[in-house]
C-alpha atoms as one frame of an Amber mdcrd trajectory, in Angstrom:
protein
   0.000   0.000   0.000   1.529   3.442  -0.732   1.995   6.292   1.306  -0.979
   8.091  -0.211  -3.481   5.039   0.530  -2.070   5.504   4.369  -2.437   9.053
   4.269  -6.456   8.423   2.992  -6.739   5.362   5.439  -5.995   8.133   7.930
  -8.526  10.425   7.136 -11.160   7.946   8.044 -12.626   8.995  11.338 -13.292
   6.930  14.371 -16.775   4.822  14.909 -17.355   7.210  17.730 -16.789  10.420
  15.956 -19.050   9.360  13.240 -21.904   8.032  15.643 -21.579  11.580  17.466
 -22.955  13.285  14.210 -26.040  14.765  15.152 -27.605  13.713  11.731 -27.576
  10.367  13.080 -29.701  11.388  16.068 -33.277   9.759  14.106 -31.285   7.096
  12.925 -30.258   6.284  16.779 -34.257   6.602  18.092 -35.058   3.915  15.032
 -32.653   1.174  15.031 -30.729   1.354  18.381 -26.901   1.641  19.409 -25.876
  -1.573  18.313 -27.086  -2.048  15.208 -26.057   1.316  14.186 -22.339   1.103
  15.576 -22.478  -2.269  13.426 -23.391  -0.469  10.410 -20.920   2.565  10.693
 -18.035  -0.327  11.486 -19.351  -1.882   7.829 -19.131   0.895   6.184 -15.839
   2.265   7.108 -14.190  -1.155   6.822 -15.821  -0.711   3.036 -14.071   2.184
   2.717 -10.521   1.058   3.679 -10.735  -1.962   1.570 -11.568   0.469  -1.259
  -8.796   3.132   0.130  -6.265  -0.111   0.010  -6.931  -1.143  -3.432  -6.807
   2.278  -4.901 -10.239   2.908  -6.676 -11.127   5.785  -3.917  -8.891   9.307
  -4.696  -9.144  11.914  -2.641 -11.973  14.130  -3.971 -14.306  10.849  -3.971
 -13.124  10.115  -0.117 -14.616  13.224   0.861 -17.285  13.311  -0.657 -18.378
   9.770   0.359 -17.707  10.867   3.991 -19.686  13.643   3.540 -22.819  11.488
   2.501 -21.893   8.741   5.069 -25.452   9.706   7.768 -27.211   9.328   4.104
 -25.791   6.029   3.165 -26.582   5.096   6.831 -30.173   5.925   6.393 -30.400
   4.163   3.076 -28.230   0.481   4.487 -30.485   0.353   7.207 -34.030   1.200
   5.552 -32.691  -1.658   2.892 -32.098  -3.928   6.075 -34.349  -2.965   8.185
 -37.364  -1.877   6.530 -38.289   1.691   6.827 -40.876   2.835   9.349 -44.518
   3.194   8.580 -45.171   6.537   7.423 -48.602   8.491   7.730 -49.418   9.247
   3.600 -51.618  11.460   1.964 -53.984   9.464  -0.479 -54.335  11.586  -3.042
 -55.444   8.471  -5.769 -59.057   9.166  -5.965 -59.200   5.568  -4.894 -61.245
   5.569  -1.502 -60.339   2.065  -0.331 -57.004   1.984  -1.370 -55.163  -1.469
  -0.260 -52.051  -0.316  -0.883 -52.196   2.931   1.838 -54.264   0.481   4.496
 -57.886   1.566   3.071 -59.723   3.296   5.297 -58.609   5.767   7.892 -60.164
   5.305  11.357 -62.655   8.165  12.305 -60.176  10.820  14.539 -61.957  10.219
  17.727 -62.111   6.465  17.244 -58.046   6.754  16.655 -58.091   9.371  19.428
 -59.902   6.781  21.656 -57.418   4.314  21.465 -54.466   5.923  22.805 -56.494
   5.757  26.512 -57.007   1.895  26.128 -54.066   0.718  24.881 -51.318   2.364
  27.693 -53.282   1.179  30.353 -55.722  -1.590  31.255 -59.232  -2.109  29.995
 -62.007  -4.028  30.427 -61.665  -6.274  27.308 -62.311  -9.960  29.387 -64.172
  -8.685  32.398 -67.991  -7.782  33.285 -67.071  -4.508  35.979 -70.911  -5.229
  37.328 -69.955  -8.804  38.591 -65.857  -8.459  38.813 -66.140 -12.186  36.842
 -64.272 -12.835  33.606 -66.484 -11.513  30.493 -66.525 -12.200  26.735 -64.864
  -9.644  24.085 -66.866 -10.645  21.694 -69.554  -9.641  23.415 -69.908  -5.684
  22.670 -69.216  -7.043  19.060 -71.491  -8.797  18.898 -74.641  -6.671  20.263
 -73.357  -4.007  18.051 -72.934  -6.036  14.847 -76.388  -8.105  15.376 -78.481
  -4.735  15.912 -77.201  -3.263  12.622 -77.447  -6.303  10.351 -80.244  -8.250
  11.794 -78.318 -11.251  12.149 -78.841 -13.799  15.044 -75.505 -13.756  16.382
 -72.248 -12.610  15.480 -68.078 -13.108  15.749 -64.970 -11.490  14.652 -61.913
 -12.548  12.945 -58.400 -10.532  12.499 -59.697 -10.164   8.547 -62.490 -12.064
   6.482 -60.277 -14.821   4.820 -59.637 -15.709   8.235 -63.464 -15.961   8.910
 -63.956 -17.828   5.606 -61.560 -20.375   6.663 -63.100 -20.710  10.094 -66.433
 -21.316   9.036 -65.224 -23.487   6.327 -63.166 -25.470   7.917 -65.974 -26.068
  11.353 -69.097 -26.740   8.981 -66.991 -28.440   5.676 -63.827 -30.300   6.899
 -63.808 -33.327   4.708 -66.746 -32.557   3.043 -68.198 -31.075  -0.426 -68.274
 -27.417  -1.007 -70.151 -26.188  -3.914 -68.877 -22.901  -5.996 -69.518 -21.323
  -9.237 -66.777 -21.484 -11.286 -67.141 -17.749 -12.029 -66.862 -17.091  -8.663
 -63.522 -18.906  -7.835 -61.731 -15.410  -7.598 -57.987 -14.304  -6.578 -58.181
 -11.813  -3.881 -55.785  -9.277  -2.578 -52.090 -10.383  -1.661 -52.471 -13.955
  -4.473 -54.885 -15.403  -2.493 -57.344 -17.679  -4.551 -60.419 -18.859  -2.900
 -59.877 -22.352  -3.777 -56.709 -22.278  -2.155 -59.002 -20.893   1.253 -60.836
 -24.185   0.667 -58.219 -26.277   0.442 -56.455 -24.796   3.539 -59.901 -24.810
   5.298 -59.932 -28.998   4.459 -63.131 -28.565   2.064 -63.417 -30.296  -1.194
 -64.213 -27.864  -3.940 -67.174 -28.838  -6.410 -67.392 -26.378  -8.932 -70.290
 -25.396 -11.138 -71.277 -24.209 -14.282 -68.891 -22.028 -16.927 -66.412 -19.253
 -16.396 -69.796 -16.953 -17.502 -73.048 -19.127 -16.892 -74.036 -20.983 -13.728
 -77.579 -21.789 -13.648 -79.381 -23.056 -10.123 -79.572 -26.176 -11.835 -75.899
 -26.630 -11.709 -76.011 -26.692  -8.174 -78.897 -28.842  -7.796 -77.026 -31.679
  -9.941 -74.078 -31.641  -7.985 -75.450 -31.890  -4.577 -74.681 -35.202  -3.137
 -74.177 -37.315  -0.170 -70.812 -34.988   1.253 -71.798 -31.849   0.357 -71.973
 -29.872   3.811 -71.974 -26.496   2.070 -73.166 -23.759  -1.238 -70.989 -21.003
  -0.811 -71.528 -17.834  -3.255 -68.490 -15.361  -3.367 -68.981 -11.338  -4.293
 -66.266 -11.228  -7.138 -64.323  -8.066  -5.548 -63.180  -6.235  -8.988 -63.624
  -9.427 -11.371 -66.347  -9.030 -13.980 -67.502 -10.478 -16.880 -70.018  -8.585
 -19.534 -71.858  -9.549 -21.763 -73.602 -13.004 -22.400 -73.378 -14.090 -18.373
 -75.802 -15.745 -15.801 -75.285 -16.681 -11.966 -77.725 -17.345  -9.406 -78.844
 -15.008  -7.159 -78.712 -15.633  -3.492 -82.436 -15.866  -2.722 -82.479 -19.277
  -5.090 -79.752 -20.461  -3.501 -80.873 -20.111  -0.054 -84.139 -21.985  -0.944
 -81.875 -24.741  -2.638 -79.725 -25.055   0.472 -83.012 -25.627   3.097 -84.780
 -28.083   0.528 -81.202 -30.450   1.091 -80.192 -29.884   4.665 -77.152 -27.631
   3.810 -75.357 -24.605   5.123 -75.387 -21.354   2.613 -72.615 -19.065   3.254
 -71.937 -15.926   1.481 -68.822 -13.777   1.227 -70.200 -10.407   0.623 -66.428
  -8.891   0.695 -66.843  -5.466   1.089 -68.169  -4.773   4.832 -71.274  -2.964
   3.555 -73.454  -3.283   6.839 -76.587  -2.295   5.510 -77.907  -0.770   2.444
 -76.466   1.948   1.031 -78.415   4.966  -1.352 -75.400   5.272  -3.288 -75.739
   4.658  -6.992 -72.030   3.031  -6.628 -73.931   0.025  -4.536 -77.405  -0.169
  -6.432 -75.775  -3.860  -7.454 -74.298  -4.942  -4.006 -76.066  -6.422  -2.069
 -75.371  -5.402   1.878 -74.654  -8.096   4.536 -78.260  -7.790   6.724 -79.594
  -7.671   2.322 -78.148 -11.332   2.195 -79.000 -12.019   6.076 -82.521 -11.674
   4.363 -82.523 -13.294   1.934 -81.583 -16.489   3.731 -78.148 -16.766   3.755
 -77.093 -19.345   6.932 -73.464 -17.137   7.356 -72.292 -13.790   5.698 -68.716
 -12.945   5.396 -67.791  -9.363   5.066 -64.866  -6.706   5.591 -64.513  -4.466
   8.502 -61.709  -2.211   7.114 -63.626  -1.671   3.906 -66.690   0.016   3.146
 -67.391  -0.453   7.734 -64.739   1.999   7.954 -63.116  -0.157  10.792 -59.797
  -1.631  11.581 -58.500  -4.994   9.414 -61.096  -7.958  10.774 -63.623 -10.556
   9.869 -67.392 -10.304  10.154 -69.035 -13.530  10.874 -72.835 -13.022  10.701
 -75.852 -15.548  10.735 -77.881 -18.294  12.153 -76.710 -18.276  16.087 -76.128
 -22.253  16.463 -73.678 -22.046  13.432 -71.954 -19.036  14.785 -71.703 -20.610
  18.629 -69.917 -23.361  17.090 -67.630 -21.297  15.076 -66.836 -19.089  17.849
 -66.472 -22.798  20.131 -64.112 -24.285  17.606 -60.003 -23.798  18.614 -58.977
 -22.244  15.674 -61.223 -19.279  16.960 -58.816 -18.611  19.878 -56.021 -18.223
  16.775 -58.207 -16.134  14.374 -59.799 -13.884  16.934 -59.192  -9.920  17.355
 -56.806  -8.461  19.890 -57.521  -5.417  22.143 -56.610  -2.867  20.083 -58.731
  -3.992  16.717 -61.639  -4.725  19.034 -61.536  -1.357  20.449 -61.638   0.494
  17.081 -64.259  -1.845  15.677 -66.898  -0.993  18.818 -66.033   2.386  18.388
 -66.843   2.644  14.580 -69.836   0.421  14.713 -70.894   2.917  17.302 -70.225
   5.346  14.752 -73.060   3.533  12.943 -75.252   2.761  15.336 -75.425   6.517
  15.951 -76.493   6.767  11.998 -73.044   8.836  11.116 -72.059   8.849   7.629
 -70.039   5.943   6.810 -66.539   7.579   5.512 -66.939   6.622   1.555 -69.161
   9.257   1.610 -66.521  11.405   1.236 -66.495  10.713  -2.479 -70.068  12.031
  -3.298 -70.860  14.304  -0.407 -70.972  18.411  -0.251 -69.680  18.763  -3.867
 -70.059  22.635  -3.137 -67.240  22.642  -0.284 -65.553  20.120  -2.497 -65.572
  22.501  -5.247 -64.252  25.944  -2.570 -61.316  23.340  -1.412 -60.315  22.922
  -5.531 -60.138  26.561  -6.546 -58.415  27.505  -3.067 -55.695  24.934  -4.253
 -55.462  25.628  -7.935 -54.809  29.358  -7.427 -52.359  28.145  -4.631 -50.437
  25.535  -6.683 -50.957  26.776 -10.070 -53.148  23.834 -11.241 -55.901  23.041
 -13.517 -59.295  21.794 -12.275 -60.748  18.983 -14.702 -63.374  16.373 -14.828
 -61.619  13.151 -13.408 -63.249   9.824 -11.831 -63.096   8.328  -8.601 -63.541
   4.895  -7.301 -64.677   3.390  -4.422 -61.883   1.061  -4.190 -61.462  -2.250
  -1.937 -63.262  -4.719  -4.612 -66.170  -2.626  -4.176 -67.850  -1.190  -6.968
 -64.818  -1.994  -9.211 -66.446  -0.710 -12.475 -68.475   2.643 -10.940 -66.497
   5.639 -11.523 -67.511   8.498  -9.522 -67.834  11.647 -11.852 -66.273  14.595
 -10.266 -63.217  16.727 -10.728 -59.602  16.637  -9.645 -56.690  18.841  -9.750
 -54.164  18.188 -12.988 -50.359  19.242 -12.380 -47.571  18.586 -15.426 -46.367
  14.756 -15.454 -43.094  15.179 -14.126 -41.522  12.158 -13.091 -38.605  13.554
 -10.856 -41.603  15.837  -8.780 -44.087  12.588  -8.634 -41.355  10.764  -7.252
 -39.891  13.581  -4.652 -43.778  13.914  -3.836 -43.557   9.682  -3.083 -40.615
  10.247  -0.946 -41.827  12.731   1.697 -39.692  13.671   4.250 -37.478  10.800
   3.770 -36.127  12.868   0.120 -32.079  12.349   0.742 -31.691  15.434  -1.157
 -30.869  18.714   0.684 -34.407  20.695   1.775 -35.355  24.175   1.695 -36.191
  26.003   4.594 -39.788  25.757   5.811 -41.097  28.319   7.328 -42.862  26.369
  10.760 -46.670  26.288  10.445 -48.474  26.260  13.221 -50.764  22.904  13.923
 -49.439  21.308  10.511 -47.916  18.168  11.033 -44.546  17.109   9.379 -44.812
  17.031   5.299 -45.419  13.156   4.633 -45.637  11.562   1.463 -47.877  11.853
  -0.895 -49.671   9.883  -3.349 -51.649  10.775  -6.533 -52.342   8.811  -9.725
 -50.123   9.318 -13.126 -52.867   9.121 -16.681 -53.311  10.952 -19.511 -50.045
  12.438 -19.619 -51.333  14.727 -16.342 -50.584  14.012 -12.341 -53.967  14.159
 -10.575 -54.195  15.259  -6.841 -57.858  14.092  -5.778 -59.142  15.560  -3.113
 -62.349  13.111  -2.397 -59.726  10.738  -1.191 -57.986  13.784   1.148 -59.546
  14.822   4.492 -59.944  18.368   4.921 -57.826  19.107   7.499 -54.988  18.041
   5.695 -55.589  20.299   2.456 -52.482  22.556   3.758 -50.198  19.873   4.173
 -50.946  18.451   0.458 -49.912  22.166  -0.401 -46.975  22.121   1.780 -45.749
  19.062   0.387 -46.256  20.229  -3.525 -44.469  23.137  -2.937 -41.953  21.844
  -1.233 -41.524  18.610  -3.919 -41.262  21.894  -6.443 -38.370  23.291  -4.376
 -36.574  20.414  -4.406 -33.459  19.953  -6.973 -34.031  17.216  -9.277 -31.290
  14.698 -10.464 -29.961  16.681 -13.069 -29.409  20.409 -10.877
């Protein structure tokens, strides 16, 4: 090695001189001493070995010690996994499954800060002092507003599928419309639920047509179950036929069986909305005669992730009696928010899709505020429901349209975590810090949709445009 590699090797600092950089201050408060101190040892033993074999002069050394908190930040994000971040949804997609759907009401998120850093009365009856049932609340709440017998819940509705599947249909003959044999969210194929669940799958009919007949003719001596299946954001057009769940809930009492129905999105009750005019609601299927309903409660409910279980109370009891419950069933914190939103409901507030359709004249004051603020047009643009729900209903209204710049959509995507170096902000009071934000790239335009963005949080979304605008790009 020559004198000049010894003078470089030199210039690297010591592990504690680098860790008392106060850039490295967040990185500290997410990842901890030691894996920190194991990272900065990494990457200076990189360096050396790059010092010793002479690819690293001395313009390049500085510079990569200069950007050494940086390359910190992005090693252990890679290893690590960054944080969850609070984003601005900005799609025109409601029920977006990619930014965790639905956003808990503020005082239902505000409530749970009180029961979750102290103790609460999840498994106890205060009246008596004697151990109680958590399901319990649930279940009042969820039988009043869907007219169901009794009810349970599940950490999400495959999980309740599965449960109900695998207590009524281990070993045994479940029925299915092969139209209805869908992939859900995440890969997940409902014959692949059946088959986990220990059901046999029978399936009837075509990809298009499935007439009641079809199930009639393959009912036989191990066939425990008819299970129909809402078809999330799968359609077919055109020359098509299924049975409706009325028919097949008069089918399933003539031979003795079980009819279960996976309604999907977590729509309660019925809904005005010409977005739902062809989804039938979870106390609409109750109704009609359907032994179980399956539905969402972090879609269209407005609740935290979980499984809705609804129906006939023996078949229920013996779900919620079966061990698998005990794995599938809801901690403290998801049972919280889900009593506090179906409160929400049983008080007759608005669930919060309504967002997409309701006030259109404060909608429309919010739009020209921010196009005179960001400089941006204010077209016609659709929005969607989202979740699997009402997959082919655009919602007319209008949207603001900024230039398609890649470099600004992606500094907008970044947030706060943008490595390059920020202008000053002048502090805001109440405003939050500038978080990422996320809007939808078509037509050669970069929509911000404000259906999709509460109001509170309309001077952030400016904040953060602005500030993605201030930003150098790659090429400054």
């Amino acid at each position: 090695m020559s004198s000049v590699d010894s003078d470089r090797r030199r210039q690297l600092p010591a592990v504690d001189r680098v860790l008392a950089d106060p850039r490295l201050r967040p990185l500290l408060s997410l990842y901890g001493s030691t894996a920190l101190t194991t990272q900065v040892r990494d990457l200076l033993a990189a360096l050396r070995l790059e010092i010793e074999s002479g690819r690293l002069d001395e313009a390049t050394l500085i510079q990569r010690l200069g950007s050494l908190p940086d390359e910190l930040e992005t090693t252990l994000a890679v290893r690590f996994g960054p944080p969850l971040r609070r984003v601005l949804n900005a799609s025109g997609i409601f029920l977006h499954t990619n930014l965790g759907r639905t956003p808990l009401p503020v005082e239902v998120a505000e409530g749970l800060s009180a029961l979750s850093t102290a103790a609460c009365d999840l498994e106890i009856d205060l009246s008596t002092g004697r151990r109680g049932e958590r399901s319990g609340r649930l279940e009042a709440l969820l039988t009043a507003l869907s007219g169901a017998e009794a009810a349970r819940v599940t950490n999400n509705s495959a999980a309740a599928l599965v449960l109900a599947l695998h207590v009524l249909a281990d070993g045994r003959d479940v029925i299915v419309s092969r139209g209805e044999q869908v992939e859900i969210g995440g890969s997940f194929r409902i014959p692949d639920i059946l088959a986990a669940a220990g059901a046999r799958v029978i399936e009837v009919g075509t990809t298009n047509r499935t007439r009641l007949a079809d199930y009639e003719g393959a009912i036989g001596p191990t066939t425990a179950v008819l299970l129909k299946v809402h078809a999330s954001n799968f359609r077919i057009s055109g020359f098509v036929e299924s049975v409706e769940a009325p028919a097949l809930a008069d089918l399933s009492r003539r031979h003795g069986l079980v009819l279960i129905a996976d309604e999907g999105a977590g729509l309660l009750r019925r809904h005005a909305a010409p977005a739902f005019a062809g989804h039938p609601s979870m106390s609409e299927l109750l109704a009609s005669g359907c032994d179980l309903v399956i539905g969402s409660g972090d879609k269209l409910l407005g609740g935290p992730q979980s499984g809705l279980l609804l129906g006939r109370r023996e078949l229920v009891e013996r779900c919620g009696r079966h061990p698998l419950y005990r794995a599938l069933r809801p901690g403290r914190l998801v049972t919280a928010a889900l009593d506090g939103v179906l409160r929400r409901q049983l008080a007759g507030r608005p669930l919060p899709v309504e967002r997409l359709w309701s006030e259109p004249e404060a909608l429309r004051r919010r739009l020209v505020s921010l196009s005179l603020r960001l400089n941006a047009e204010i077209l016609p643009a659709p929005a969607f429901v989202g979740g699997g729900a009402a997959p082919e209903v655009p919602i007319a209204g209008e949207a603001l349209a900024l230039p398609a710049d890649e470099a600004f959509v992606a500094r907008l995507r970044r947030g706060a975590l943008d490595p390059s170096p920020l202008p000053p902000v002048p502090p805001v009071p109440s405003i939050p810090p500038i978080p990422p934000v996320i809007g939808a790239l078509r037509e050669g335009k970069f929509w911000l949709d404000l259906r999709t963005i509460d109001p509170l949080d309309d001077e952030v979304l400016a904040l953060a445009v602005e500030r993605a605008r201030d930003l150098p790009g790659p090429e400054d």
